[in-house]
Short mmCIF file of C-alpha atoms in Angstrom, two decimals:
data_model
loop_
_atom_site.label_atom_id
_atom_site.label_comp_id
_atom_site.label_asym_id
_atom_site.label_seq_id
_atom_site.Cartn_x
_atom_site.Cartn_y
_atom_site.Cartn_z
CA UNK A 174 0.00 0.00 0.00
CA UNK A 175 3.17 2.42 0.46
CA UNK A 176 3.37 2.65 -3.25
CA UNK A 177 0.02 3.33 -4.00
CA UNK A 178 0.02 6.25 -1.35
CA UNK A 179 3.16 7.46 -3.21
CA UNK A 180 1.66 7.29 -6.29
CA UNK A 181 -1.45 8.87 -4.71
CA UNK A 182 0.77 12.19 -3.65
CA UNK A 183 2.55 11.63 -7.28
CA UNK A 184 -0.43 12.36 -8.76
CA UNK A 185 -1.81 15.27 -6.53
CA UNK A 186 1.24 16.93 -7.27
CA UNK A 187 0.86 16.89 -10.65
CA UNK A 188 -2.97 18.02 -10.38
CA UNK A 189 -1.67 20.42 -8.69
CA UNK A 190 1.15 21.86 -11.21
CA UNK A 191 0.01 20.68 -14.29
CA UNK A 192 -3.80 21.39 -14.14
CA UNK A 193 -3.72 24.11 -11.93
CA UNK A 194 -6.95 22.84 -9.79
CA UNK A 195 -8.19 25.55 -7.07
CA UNK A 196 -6.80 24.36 -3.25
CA UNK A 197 -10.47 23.46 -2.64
CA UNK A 198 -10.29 20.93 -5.09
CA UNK A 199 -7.28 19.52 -4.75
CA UNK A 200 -8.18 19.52 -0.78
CA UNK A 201 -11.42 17.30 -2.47
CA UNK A 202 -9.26 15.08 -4.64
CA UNK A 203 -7.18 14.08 -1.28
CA UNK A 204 -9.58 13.17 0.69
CA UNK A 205 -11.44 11.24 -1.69
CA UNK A 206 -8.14 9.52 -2.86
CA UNK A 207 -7.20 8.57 1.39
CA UNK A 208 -10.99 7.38 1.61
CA UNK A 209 -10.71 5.01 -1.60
CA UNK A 210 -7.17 4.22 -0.46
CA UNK A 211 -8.23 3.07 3.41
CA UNK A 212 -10.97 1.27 1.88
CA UNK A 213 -9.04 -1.02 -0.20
CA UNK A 214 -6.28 -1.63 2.75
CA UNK A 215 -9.68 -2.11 4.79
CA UNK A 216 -10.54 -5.19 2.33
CA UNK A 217 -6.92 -6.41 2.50
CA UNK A 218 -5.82 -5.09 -1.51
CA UNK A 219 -2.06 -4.14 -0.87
CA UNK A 220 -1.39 -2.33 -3.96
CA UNK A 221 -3.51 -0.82 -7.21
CA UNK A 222 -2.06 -3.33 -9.12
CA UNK A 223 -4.23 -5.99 -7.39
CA UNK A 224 -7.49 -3.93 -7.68
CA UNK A 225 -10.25 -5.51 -10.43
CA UNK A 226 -13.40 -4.19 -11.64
CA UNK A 227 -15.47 -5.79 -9.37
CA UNK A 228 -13.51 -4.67 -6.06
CA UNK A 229 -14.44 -0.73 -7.77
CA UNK A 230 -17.81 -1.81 -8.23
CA UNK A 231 -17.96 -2.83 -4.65
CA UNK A 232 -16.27 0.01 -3.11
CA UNK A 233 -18.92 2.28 -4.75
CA UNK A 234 -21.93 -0.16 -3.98
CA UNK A 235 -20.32 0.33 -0.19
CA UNK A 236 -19.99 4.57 -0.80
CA UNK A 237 -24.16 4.40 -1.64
CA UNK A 238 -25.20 2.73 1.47
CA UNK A 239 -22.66 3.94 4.11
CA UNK A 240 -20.96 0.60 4.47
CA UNK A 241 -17.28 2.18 3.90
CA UNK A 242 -17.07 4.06 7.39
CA UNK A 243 -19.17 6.73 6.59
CA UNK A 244 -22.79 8.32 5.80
CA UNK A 245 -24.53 7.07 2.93
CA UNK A 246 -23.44 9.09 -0.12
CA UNK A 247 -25.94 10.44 -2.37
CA UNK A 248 -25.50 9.69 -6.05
CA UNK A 249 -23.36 12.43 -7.40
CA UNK A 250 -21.20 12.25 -4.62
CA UNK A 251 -20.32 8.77 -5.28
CA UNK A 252 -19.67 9.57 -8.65
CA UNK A 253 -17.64 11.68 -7.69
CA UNK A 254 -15.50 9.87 -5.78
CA UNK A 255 -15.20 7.20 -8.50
CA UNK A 256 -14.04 9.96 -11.42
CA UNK A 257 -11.31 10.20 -8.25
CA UNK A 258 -10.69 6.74 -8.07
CA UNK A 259 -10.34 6.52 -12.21
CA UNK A 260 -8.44 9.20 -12.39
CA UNK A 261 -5.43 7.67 -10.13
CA UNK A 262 -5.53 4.24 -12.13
CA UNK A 263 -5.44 6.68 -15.05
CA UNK A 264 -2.31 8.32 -14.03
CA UNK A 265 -0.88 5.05 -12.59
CA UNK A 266 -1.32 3.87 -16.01
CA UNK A 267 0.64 6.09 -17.64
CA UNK A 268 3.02 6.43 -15.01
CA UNK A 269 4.02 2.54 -15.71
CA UNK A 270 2.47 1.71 -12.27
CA UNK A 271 -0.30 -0.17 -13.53
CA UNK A 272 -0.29 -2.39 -16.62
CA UNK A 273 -4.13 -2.28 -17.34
CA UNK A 274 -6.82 0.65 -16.16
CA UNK A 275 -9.94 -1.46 -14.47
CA UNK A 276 -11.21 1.59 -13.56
CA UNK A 277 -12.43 2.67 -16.68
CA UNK A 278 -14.52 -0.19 -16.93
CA UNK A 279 -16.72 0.59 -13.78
CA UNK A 280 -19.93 2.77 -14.65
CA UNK A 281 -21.06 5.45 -12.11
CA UNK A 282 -24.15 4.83 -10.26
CA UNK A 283 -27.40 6.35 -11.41
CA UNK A 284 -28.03 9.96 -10.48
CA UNK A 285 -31.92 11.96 -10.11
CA UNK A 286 -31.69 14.81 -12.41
CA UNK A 287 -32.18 17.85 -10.02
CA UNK A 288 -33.11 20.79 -12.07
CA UNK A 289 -31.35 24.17 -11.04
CA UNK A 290 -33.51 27.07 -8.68
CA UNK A 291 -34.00 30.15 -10.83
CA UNK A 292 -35.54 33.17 -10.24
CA UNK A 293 -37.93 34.60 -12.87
CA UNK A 294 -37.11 37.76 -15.09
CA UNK A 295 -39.87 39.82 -12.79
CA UNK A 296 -38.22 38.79 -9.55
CA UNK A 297 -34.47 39.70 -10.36
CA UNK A 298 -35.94 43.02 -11.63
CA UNK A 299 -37.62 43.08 -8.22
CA UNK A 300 -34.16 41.63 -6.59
CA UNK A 301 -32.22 44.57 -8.17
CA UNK A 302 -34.18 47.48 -9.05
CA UNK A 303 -35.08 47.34 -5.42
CA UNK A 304 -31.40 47.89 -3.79
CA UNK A 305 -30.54 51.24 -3.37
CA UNK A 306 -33.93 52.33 -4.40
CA UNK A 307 -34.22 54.58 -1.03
CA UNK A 308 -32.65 57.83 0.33
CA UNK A 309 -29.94 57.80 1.36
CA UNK A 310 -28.12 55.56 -0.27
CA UNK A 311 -25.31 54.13 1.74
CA UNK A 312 -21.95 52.43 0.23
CA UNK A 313 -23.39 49.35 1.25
CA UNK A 314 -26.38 49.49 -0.91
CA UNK A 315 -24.09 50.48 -4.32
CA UNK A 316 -21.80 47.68 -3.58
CA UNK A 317 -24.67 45.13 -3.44
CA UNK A 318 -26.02 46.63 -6.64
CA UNK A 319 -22.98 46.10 -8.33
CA UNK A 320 -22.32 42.60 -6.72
CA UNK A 321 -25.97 40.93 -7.55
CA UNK A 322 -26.03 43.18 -11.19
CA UNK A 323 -22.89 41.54 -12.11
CA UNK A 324 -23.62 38.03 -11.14
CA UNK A 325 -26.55 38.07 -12.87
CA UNK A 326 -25.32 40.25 -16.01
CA UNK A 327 -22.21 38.18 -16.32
CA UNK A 328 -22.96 34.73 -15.33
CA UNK A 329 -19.88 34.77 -12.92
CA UNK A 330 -19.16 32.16 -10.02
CA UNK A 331 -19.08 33.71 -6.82
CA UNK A 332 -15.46 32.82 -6.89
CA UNK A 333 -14.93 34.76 -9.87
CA UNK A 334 -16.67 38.06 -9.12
CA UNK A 335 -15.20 38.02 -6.00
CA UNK A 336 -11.52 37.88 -7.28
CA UNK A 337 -11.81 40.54 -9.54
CA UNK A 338 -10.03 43.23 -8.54
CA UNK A 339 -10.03 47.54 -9.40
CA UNK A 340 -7.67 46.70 -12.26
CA UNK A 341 -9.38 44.09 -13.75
CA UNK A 342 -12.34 46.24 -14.07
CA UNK A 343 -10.95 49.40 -15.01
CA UNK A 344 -8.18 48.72 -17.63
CA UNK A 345 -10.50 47.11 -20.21
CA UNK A 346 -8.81 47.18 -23.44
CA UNK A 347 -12.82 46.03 -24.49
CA UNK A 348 -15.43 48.30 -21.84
CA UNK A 349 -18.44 46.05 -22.84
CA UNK A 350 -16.43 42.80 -22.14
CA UNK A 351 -15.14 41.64 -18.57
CA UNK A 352 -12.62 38.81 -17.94
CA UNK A 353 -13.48 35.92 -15.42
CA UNK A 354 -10.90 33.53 -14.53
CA UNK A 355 -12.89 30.42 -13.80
CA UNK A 356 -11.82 26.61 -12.38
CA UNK A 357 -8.22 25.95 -13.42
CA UNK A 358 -7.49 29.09 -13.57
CA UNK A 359 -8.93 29.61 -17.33
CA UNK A 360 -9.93 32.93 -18.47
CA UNK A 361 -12.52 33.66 -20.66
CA UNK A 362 -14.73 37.24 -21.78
CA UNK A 363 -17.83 37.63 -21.07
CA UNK A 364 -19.94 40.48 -22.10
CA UNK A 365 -20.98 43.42 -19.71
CA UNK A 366 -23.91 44.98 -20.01
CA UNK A 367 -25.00 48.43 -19.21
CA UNK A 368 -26.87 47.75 -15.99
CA UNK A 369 -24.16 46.11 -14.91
CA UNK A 370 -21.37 48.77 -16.20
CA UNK A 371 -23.52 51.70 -14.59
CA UNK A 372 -23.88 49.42 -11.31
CA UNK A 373 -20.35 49.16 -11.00
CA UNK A 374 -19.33 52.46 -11.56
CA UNK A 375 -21.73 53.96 -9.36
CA UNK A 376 -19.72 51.87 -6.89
CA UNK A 377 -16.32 52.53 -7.78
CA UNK A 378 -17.06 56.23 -7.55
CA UNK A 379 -19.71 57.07 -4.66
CA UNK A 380 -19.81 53.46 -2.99
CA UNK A 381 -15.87 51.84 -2.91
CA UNK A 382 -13.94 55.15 -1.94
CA UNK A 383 -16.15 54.81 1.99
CA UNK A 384 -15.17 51.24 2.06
CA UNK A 385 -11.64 51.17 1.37
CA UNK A 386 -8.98 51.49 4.05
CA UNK A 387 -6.10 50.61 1.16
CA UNK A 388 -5.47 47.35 2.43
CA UNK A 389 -7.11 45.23 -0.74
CA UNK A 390 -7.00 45.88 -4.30
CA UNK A 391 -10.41 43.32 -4.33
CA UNK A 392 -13.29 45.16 -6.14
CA UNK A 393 -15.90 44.36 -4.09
CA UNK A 394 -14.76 45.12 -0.29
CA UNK A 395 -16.69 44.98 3.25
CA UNK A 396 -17.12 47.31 5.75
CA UNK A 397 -13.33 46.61 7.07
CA UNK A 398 -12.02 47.39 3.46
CA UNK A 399 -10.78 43.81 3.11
CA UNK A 400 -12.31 41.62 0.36
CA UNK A 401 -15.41 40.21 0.96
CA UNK A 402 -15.92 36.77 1.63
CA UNK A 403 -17.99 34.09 0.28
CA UNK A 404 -19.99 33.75 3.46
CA UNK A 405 -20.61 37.34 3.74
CA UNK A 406 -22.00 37.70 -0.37
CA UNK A 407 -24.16 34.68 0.37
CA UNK A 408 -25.56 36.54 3.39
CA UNK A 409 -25.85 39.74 0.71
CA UNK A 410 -27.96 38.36 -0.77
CA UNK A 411 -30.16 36.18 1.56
CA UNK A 412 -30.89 40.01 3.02
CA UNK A 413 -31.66 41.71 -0.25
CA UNK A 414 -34.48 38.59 -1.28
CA UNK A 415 -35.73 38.99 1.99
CA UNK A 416 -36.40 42.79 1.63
CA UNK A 417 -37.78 42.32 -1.78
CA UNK A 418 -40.55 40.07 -0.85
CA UNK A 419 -39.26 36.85 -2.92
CA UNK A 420 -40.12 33.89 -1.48
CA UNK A 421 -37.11 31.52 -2.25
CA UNK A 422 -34.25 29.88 -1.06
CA UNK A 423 -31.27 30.76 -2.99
CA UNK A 424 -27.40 31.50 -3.03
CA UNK A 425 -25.37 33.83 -5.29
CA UNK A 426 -25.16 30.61 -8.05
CA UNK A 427 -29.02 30.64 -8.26
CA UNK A 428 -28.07 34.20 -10.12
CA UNK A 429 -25.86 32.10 -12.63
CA UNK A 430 -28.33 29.57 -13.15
CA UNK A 431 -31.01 32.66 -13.76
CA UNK A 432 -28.54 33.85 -16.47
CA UNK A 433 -27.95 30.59 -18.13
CA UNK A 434 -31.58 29.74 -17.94
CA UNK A 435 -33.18 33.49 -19.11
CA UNK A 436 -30.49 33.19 -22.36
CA UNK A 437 -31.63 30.11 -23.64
CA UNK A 438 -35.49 31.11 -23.05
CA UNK A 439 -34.36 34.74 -24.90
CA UNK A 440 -33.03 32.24 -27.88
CA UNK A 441 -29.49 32.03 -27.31
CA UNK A 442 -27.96 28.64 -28.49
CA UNK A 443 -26.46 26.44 -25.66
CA UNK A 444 -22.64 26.14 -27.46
CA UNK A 445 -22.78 30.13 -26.30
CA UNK A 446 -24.15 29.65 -23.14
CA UNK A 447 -21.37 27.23 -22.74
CA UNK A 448 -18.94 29.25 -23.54
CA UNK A 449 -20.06 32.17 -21.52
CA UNK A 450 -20.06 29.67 -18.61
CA UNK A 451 -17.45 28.50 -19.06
CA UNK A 452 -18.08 24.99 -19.22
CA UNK A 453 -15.51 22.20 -20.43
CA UNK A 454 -18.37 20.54 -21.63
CA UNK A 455 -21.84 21.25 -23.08
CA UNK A 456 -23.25 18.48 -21.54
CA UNK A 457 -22.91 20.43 -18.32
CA UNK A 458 -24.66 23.28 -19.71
CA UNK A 459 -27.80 20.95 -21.74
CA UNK A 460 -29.63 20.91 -17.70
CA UNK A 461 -30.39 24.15 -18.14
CA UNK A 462 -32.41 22.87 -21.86
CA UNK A 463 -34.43 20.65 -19.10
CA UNK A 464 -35.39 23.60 -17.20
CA UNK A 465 -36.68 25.64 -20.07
CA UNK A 466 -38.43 22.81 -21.96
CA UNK A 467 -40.33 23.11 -18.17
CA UNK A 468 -41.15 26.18 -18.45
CA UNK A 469 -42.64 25.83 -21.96
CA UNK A 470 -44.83 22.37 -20.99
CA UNK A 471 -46.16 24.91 -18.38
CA UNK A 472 -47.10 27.54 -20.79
CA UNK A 473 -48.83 24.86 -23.53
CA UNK A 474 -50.51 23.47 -20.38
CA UNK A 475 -51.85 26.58 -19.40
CA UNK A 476 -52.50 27.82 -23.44
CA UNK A 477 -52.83 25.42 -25.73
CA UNK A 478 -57.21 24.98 -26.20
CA UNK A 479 -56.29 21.16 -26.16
CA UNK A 480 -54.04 20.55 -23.70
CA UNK A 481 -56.59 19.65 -20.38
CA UNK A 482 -58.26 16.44 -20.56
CA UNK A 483 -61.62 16.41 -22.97
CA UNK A 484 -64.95 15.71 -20.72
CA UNK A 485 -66.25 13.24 -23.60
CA UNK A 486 -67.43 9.68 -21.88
CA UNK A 487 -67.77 10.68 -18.74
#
């Protein structure tokens, strides 16, 4: 088992270097990897070599119903601990460590489909038009303007907005297009549009100059002038939905999924929502097709002079 736990840090270390993966994932990636690796010293496989199909099969079987030490994983999160699993045979693989990847032969287990919470056009007009809306208007209430407007205008991770900083905003060489460095460290340009722009300039003059203290360059600061946290935009915006009367649970991504989902109902095709997402895949991007093609059953139930069930025979 020593070599496999070498070959285990091998291979974090090049996650780390090569693919450029956040510290929260590769924090992830560990302790999935010392989970799948104590579970196969646990049922007495020494080395990777020795692992088959089956024992994979097994180990995930023992993930779903709690079994391996732990709760009972849902679905996606034993799926997720398999693409871990796969991806160390992978690399042992190539690394001469292995002379065959079982791995690949193991399917994930079946996952429910859980459409994305999104907020209707009307209520993010309500979410945003309503912030700062009332004399006077305090720092606070432009920088939570220009927070929520460019979530939603921009499609942006928390993550992302949040490590933005002056300079990324203000030397442009494009002023209708914003760069987001997303997962891995990838950039891509997204466009900016002008409630967002005015937003964020009504910050950066009246709202940004109270906050800072000169101790961050971050664009969006708290009330010490240090950069906010994720914890403190999530409660941003739990507070704003509360004082505009919308009824819903969200967080900050429910303003990404409202962007992905409000472009494909406005027509746009889902390779460009992918892109402005930033997804590695479109297949990511296609649950956001589910949600719409909801939204139009709904409207053909509601419309459509044949849709409720005829009265004839009864």
């Amino acid at each position: 088992m020593e070599n496999s736990r070498q070959l285990a840090e091998e291979w974090l270390a090049h996650l780390a270097v090569e693919r450029g993966l956040s510290v929260n994932t590769l924090s992830n990636y560990r302790r999935d990897v010392e989970r799948y690796l104590a579970w196969l010293e646990a049922t007495n496989i020494k080395d990777l070599a020795d692992v088959k199909a089956l024992d994979l099969e097994r180990y995930v079987a023992d993930l779903r119903r709690g079994t391996s030490g732990g709760k009972a994983m849902a679905g996606a999160s034993a799926a997720r601990a398999l693409v871990v699993a796969r991806g160390l045979h992978r690399f042992g693989l190539s690394e001469g460590h292995l002379a065959v990847d079982v791995a690949k032969e193991v399917a994930p287990p079946a996952q429910g489909k859980h459409l994305p919470d999104t907020l209707s056009v009307a209520e993010i007009a309500k979410l945003l038009d309503g912030i700062g809306s009332r004399d006077p208007v305090t720092s606070l209430d432009l920088r939570d303007r220009a927070l929520l407007e460019l979530l939603y205008g921009t499609g942006a991770r928390i993550s992302e907005a949040l490590a933005l900083t002056v300079d990324d905003y203000q030397m442009r060489n494009d002023p209708q297009v914003l760069v987001l460095r997303g997962k891995g460290n990838k950039e891509r340009l997204v466009p900016l549009g002008g409630a967002a722009t005015k937003a964020v300039e009504n910050y950066l003059v009246r709202g940004r100059p109270a906050l800072s203290r000169g101790k961050s360059h971050a664009l969006f600061l708290n009330s010490r002038g240090t950069t906010l946290s994720r914890q403190s935009a999530w409660t941003i915006l739990k507070k704003r939905v509360s004082a505009a009367g919308i009824a819903a649970n969200i967080s900050p991504h429910t303003l990404r999924h409202s962007y992905a989902t409000h472009l494909l109902e406005g027509g746009a095709d889902i390779r460009s929502v992918q892109e402005l997402l930033g997804h590695s895949s479109v297949t990511t991007t296609q649950i956001y097709t589910h949600v719409t093609a909801q939204n139009l059953r709904q409207v053909w139930a509601q419309a459509h002079p044949r849709a409720q069930r005829s009265n004839i025979g009864e």
